[in-house]
Coordinates of N, CA and C in Angstrom, one line a residue:
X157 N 12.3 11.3 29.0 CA 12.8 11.1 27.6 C 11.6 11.2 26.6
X158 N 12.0 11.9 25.2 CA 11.0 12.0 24.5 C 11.1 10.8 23.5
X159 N 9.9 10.0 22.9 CA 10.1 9.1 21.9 C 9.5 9.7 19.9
X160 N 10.3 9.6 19.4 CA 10.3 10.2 18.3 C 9.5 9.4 16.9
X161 N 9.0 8.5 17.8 CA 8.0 7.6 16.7 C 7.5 8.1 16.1
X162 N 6.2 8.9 16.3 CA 5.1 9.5 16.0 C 5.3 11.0 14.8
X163 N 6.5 11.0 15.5 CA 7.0 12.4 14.8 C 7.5 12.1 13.5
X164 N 8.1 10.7 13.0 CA 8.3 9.9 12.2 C 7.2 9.6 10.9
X165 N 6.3 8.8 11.8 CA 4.9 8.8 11.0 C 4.4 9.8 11.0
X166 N 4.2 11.2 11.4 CA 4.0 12.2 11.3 C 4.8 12.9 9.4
X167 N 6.0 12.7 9.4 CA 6.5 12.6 8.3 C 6.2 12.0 6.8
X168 N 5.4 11.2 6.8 CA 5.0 10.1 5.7 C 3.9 11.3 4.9
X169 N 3.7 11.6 5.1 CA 2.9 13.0 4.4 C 3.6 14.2 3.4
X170 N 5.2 14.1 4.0 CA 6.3 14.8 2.7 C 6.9 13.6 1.8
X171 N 6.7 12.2 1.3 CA 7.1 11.3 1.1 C 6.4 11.4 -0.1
X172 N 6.4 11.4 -1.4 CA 5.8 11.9 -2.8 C 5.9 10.2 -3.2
X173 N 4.9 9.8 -3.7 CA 5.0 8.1 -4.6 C 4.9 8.9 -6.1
X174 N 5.4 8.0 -6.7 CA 5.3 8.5 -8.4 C 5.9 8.7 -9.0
X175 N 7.1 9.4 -8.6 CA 8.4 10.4 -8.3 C 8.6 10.3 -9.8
X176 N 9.0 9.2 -10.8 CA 9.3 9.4 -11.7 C 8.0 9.5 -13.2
X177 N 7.0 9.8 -12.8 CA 6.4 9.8 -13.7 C 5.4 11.1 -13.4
X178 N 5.4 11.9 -14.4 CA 4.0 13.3 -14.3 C 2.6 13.0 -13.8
X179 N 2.4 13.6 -12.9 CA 0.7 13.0 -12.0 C 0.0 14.4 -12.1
X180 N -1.3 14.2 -12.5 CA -2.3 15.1 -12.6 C -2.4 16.0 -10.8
X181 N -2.6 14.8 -10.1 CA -2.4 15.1 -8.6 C -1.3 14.1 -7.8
X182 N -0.5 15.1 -7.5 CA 0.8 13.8 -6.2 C -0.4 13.2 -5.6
X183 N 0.9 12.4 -4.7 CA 0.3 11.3 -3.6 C 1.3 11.1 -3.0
X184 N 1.0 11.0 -1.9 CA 2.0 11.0 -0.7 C 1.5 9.4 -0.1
X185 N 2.8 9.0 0.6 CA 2.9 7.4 1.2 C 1.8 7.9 2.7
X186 N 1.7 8.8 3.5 CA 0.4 9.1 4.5 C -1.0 8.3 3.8
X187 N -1.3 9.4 2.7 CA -2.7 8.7 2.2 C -3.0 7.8 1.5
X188 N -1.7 7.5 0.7 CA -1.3 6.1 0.2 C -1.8 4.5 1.3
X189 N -1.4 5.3 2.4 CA -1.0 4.0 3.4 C -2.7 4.0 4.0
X190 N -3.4 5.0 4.1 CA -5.1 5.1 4.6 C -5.5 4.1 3.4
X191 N -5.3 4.3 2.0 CA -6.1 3.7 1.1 C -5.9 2.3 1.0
X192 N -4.6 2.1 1.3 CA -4.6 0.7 1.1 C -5.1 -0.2 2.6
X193 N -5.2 0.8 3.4 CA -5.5 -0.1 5.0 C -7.0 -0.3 4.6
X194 N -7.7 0.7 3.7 CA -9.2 0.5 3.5 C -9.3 -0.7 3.2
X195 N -8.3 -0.6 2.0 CA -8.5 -2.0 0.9 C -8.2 -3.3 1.4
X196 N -7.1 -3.3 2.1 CA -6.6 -4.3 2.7 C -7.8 -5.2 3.8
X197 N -8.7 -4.1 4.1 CA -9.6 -4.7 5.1 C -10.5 -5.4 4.6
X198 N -11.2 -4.6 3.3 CA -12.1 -4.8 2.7 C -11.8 -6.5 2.2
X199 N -10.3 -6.6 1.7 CA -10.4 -7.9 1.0 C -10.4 -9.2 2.3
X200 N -9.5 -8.6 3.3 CA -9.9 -9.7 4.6 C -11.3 -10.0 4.9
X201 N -12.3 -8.6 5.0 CA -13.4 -8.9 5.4 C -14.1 -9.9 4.1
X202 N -14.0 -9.9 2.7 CA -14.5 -10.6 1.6 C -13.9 -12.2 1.7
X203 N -12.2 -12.4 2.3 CA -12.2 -13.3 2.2 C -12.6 -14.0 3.7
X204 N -13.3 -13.7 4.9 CA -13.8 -14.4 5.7 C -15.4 -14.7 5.8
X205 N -16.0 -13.6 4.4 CA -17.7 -13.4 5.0 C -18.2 -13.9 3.2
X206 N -17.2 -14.2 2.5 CA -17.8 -14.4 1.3 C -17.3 -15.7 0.8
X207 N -15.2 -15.9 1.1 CA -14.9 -17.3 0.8 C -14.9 -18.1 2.0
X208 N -15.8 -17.7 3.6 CA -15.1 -18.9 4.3 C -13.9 -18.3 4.8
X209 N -13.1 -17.7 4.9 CA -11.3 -17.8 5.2 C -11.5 -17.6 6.7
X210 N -10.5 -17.3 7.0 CA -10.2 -16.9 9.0 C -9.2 -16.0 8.5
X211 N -9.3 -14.8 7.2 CA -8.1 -14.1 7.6 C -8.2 -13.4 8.8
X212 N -7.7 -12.6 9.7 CA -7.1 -11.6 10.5 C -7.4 -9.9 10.5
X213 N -8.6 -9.3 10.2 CA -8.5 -8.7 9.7 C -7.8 -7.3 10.6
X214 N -8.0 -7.2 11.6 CA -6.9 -6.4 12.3 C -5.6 -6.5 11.9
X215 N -4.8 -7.7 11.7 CA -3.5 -7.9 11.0 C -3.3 -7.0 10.0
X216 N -4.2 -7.6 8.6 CA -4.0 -7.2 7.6 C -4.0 -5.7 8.0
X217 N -5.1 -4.8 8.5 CA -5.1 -3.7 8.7 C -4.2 -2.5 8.8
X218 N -3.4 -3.3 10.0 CA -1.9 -2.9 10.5 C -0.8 -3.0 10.3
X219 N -0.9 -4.4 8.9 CA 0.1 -4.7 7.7 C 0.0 -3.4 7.0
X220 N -0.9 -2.8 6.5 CA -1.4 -2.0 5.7 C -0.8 -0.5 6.2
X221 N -1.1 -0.2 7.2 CA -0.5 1.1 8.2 C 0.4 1.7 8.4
X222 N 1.3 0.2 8.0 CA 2.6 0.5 8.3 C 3.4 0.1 7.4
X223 N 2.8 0.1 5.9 CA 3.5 -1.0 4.9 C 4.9 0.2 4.3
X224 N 4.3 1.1 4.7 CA 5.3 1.9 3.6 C 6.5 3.0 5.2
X225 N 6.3 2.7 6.3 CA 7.0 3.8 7.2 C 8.3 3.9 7.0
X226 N 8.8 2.8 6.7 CA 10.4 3.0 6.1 C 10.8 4.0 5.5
X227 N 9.9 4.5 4.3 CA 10.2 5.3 3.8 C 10.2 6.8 4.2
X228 N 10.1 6.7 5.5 CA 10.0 8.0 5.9 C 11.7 8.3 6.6
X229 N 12.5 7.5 5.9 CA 14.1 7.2 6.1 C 14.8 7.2 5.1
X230 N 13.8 6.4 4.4 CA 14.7 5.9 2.7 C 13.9 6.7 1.8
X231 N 12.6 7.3 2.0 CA 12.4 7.3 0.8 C 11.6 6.6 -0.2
X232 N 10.9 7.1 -1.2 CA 10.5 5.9 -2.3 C 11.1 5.7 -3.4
X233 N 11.4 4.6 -3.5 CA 12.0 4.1 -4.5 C 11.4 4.2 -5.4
X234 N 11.7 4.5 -6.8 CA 10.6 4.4 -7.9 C 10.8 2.7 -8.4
X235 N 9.6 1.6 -8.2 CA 9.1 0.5 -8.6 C 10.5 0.2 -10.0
X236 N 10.2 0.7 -11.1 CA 11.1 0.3 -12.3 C 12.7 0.0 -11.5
X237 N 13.3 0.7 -10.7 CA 14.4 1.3 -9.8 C 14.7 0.0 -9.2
X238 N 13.6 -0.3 -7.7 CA 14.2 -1.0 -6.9 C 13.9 -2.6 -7.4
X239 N 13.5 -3.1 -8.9 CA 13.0 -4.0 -9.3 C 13.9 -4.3 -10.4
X240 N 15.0 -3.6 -10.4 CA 15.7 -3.9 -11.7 C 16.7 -4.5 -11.5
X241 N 17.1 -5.3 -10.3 CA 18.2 -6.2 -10.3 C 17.8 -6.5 -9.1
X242 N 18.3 -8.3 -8.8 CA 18.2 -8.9 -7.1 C 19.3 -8.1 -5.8
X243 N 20.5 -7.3 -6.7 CA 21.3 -7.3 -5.8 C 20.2 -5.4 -5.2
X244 N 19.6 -4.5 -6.4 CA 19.9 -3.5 -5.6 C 18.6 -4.0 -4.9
X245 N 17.3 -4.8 -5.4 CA 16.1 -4.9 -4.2 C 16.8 -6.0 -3.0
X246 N 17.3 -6.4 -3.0 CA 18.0 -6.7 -1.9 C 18.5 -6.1 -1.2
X247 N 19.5 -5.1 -1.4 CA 20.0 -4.0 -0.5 C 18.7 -2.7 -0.3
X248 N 17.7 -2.9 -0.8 CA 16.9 -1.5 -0.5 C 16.0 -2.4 0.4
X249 N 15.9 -4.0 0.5 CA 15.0 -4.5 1.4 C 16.0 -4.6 2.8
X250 N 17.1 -4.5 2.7 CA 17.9 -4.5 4.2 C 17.8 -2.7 4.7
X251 N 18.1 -2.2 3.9 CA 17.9 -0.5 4.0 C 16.2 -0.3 4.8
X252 N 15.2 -1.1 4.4 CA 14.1 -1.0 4.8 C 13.8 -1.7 6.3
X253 N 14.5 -2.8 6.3 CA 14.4 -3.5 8.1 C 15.2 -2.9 8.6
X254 N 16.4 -2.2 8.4 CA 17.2 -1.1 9.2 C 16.4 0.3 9.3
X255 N 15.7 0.5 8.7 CA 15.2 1.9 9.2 C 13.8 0.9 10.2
X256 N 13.1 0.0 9.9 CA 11.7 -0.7 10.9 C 12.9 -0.4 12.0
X257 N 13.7 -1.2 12.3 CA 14.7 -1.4 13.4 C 15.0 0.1 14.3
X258 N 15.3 1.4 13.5 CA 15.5 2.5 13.7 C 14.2 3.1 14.5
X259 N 13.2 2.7 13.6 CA 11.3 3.2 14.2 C 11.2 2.7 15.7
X260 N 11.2 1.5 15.7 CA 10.8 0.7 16.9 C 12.0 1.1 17.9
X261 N 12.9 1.7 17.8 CA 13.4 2.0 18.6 C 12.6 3.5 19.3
X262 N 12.5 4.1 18.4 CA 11.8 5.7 18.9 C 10.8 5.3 19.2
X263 N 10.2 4.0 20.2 CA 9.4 3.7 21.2 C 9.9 3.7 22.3
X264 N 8.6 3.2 22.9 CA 9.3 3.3 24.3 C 9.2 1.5 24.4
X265 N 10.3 1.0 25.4 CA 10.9 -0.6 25.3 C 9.5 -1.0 25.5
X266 N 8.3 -0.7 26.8 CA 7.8 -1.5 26.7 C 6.4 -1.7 25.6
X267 N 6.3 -0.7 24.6 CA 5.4 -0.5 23.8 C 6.0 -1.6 21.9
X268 N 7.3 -1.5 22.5 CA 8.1 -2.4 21.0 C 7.3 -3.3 20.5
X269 N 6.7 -4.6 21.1 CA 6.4 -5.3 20.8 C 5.3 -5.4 20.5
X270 N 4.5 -4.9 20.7 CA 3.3 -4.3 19.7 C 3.0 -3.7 18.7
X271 N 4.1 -3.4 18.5 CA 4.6 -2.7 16.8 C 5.6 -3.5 16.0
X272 N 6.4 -4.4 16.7 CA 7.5 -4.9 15.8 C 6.6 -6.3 15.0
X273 N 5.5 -6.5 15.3 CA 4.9 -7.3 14.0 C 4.0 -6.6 12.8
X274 N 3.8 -5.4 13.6 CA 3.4 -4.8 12.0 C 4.7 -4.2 11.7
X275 N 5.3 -3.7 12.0 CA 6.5 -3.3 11.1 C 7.8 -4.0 10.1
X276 N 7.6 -5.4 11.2 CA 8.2 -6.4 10.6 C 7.5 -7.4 10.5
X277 N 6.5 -8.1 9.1 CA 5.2 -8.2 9.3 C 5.8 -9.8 8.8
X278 N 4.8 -10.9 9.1 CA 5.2 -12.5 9.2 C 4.9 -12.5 6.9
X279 N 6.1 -12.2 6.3 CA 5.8 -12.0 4.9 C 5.3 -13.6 4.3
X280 N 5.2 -14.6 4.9 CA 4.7 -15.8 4.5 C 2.9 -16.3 5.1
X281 N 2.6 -15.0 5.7 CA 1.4 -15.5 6.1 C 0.2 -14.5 4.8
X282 N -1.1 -15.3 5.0 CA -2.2 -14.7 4.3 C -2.5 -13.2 4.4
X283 N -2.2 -12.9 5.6 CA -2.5 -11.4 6.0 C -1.6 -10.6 5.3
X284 N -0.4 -10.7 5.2 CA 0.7 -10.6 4.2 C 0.7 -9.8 2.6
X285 N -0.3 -11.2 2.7 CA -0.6 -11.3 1.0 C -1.9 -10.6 0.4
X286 N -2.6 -10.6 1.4 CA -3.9 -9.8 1.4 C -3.7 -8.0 1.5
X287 N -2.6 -7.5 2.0 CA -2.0 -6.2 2.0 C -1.6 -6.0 1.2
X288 N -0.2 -7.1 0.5 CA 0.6 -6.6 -0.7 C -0.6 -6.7 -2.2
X289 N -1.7 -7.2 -1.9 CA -3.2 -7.4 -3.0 C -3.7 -5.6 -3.2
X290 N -3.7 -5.3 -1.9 CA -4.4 -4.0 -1.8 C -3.6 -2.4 -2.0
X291 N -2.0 -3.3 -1.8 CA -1.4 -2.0 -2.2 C -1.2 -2.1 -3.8
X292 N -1.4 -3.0 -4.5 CA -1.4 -3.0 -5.6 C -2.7 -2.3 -6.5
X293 N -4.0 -2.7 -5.3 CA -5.1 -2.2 -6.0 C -5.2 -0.8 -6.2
X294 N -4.7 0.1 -4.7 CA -4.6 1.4 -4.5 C -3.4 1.7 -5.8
X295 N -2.8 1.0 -6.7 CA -2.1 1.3 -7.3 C -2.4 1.8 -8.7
X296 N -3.3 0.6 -8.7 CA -4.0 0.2 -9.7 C -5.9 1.5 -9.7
X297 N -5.6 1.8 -8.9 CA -6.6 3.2 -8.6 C -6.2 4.5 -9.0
X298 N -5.1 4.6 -8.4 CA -3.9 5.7 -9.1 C -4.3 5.9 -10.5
X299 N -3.5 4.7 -11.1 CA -3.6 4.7 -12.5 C -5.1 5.4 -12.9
X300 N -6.4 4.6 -12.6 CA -7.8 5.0 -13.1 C -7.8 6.2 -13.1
X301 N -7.6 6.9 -11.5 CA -7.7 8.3 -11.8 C -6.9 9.6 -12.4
X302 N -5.3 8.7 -13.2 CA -4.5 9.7 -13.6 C -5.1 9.9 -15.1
X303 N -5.9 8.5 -15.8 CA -6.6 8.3 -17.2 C -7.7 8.8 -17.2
X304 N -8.4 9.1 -16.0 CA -9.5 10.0 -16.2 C -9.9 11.3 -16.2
X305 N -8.3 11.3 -15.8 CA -8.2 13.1 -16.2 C -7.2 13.2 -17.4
X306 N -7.0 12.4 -17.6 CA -6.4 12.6 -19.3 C -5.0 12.4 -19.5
X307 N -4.4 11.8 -17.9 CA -3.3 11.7 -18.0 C -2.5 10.4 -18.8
X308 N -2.7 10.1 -19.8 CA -1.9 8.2 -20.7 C -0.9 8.6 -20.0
X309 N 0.0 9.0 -19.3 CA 1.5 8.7 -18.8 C 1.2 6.8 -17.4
X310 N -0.2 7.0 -17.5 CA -0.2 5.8 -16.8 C -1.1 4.5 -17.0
X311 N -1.1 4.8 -18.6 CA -1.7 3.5 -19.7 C -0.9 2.0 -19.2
X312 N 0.6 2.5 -19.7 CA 0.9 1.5 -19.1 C 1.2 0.4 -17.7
X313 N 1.4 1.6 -16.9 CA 1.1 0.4 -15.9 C 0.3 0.3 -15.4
X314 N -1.1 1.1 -15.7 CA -2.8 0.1 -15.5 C -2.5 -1.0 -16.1
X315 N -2.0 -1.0 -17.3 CA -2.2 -2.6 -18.0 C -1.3 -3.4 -16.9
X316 N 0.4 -3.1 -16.7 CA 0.7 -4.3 -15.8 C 0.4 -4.6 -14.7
X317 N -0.4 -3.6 -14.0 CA -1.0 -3.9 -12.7 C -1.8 -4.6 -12.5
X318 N -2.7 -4.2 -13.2 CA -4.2 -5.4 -14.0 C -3.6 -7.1 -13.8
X319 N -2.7 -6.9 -15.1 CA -2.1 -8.5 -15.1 C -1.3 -8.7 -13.8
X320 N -0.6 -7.8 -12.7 CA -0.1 -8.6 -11.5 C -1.2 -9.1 -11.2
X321 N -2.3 -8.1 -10.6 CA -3.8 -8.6 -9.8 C -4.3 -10.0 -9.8
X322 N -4.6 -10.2 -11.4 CA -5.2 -11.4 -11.7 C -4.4 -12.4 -11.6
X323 N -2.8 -12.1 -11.8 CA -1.9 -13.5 -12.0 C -1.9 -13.9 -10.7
X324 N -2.2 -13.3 -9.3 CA -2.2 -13.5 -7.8 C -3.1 -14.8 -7.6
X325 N -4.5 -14.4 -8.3 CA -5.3 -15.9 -8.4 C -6.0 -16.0 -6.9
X326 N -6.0 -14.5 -6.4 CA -7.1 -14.4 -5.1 C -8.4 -14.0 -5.4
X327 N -9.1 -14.7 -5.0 CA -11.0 -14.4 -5.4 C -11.1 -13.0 -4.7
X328 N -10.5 -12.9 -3.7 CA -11.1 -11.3 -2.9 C -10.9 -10.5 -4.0
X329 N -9.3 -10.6 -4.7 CA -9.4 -9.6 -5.7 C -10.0 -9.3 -6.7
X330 N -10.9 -10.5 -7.5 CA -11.2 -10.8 -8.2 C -12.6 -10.1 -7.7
X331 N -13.3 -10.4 -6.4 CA -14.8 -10.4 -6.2 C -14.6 -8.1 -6.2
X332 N -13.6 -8.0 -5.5 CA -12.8 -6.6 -5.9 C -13.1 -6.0 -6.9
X333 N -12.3 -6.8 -7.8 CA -12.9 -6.1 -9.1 C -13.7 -5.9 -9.9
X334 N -15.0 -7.2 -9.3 CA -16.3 -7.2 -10.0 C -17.3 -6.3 -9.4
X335 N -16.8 -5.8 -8.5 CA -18.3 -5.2 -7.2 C -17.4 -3.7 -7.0
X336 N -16.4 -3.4 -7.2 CA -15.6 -2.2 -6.9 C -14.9 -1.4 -7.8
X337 N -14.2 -1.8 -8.9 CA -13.1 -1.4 -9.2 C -14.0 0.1 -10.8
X338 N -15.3 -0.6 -11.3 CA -15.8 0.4 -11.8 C -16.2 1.3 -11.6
X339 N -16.6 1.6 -10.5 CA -17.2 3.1 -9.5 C -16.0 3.9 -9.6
X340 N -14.7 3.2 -9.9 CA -13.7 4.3 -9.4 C -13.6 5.7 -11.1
X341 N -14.2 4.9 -12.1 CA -13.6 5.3 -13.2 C -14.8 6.3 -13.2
X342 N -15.8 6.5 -12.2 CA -16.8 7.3 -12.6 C -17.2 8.9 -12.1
X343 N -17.5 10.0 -12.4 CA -17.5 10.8 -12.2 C -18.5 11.2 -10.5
X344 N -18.2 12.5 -9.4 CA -19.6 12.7 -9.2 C -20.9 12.6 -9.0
X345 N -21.0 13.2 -10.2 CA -22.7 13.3 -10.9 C -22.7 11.6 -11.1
X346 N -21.6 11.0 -11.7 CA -22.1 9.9 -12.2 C -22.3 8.9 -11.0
X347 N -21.5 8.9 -10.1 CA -21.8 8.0 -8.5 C -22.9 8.5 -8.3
X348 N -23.4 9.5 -8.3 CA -24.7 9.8 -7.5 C -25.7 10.0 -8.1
X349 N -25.9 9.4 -9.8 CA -26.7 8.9 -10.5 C -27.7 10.0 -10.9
X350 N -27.1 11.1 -11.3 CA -27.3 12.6 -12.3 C -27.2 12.3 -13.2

């Protein structure tokens, strides 16, 4: 029997994020989901080696990996869309554990459970929160580099992104933003100090 997992995740690479707004360059949920597993790590590793924490950082990682595979069923939602009322993000969050449910099936039985906690990830734990930090920052990256090519179609949601970040009240993001977030706005020549 063949298992169709992979061929699944293999998919996340035709899956366009942005959808409703003009981007200088797409982005697909594949590299989407690399950037934020970077980020995700990065703030586990800051909050165990800089505040003290015991996050997880393999968790967070794998939270991260797999934050978006649904969509390779449903699709992305455009943010304004599935945020504009409790009943439709409610029905697009059951649409989302029915397609996890669908994934873990295109394993093999005894491989399931090594995937059904990243796919269906413990949403009240730190590791959790430390992923949903970093898919916001890869978001919030997006934006930098659509303004640095001249794109304002994403003025504004740099600004509300900014304000989710800070209102979260996590130091990783915070130490994030002081040691990271300005290299992204810089050219090249300018990273490599030409």
């Amino acid at each position: 029997m063949a298992y169709d997992f992979y061929a699944y995740m293999d998919r996340m690479k035709y899956i366009k994020r942005w959808q409703l707004m003009r981007s200088v360059r797409e982005e697909n949920i594949m590299e989407h989901s690399q950037q934020v597993a970077m980020f995700a790590h990065a703030l586990a590793v800051i909050n165990n080696k800089v505040y003290g924490g015991k996050a997880d950082a393999e968790k967070t990682v794998l939270y991260a990996v797999y934050h978006e595979c649904s969509e390779v069923m449903t699709g992305d939602l455009p943010t304004p869309i599935k945020y504009f009322n409790s009943n439709i993000n409610g029905a697009y969050k059951s649409l989302e554990e029915k397609a996890c449910e669908k994934l873990l099936s295109a394993l093999p039985e005894d491989l399931r459970g090594e995937f059904a906690f990243s796919l269906k990830p413990d949403t009240k734990s730190y590791e959790y929160a430390l992923m949903k930090a970093a898919d916001r920052l890869a978001a919030y990256v997006k934006c930098l580099e659509e303004l640095r090519c001249g794109n304002n179609e994403f003025a504004k949601a740099k600004k509300s992104i900014e304000a989710d970040l800070h209102s979260r009240k996590m130091p990783e993001v915070e130490y994030f933003f002081k040691n990271f977030i300005k290299s992204f706005s810089l050219s090249l020549d300018e990273l490599e100090g030409l």
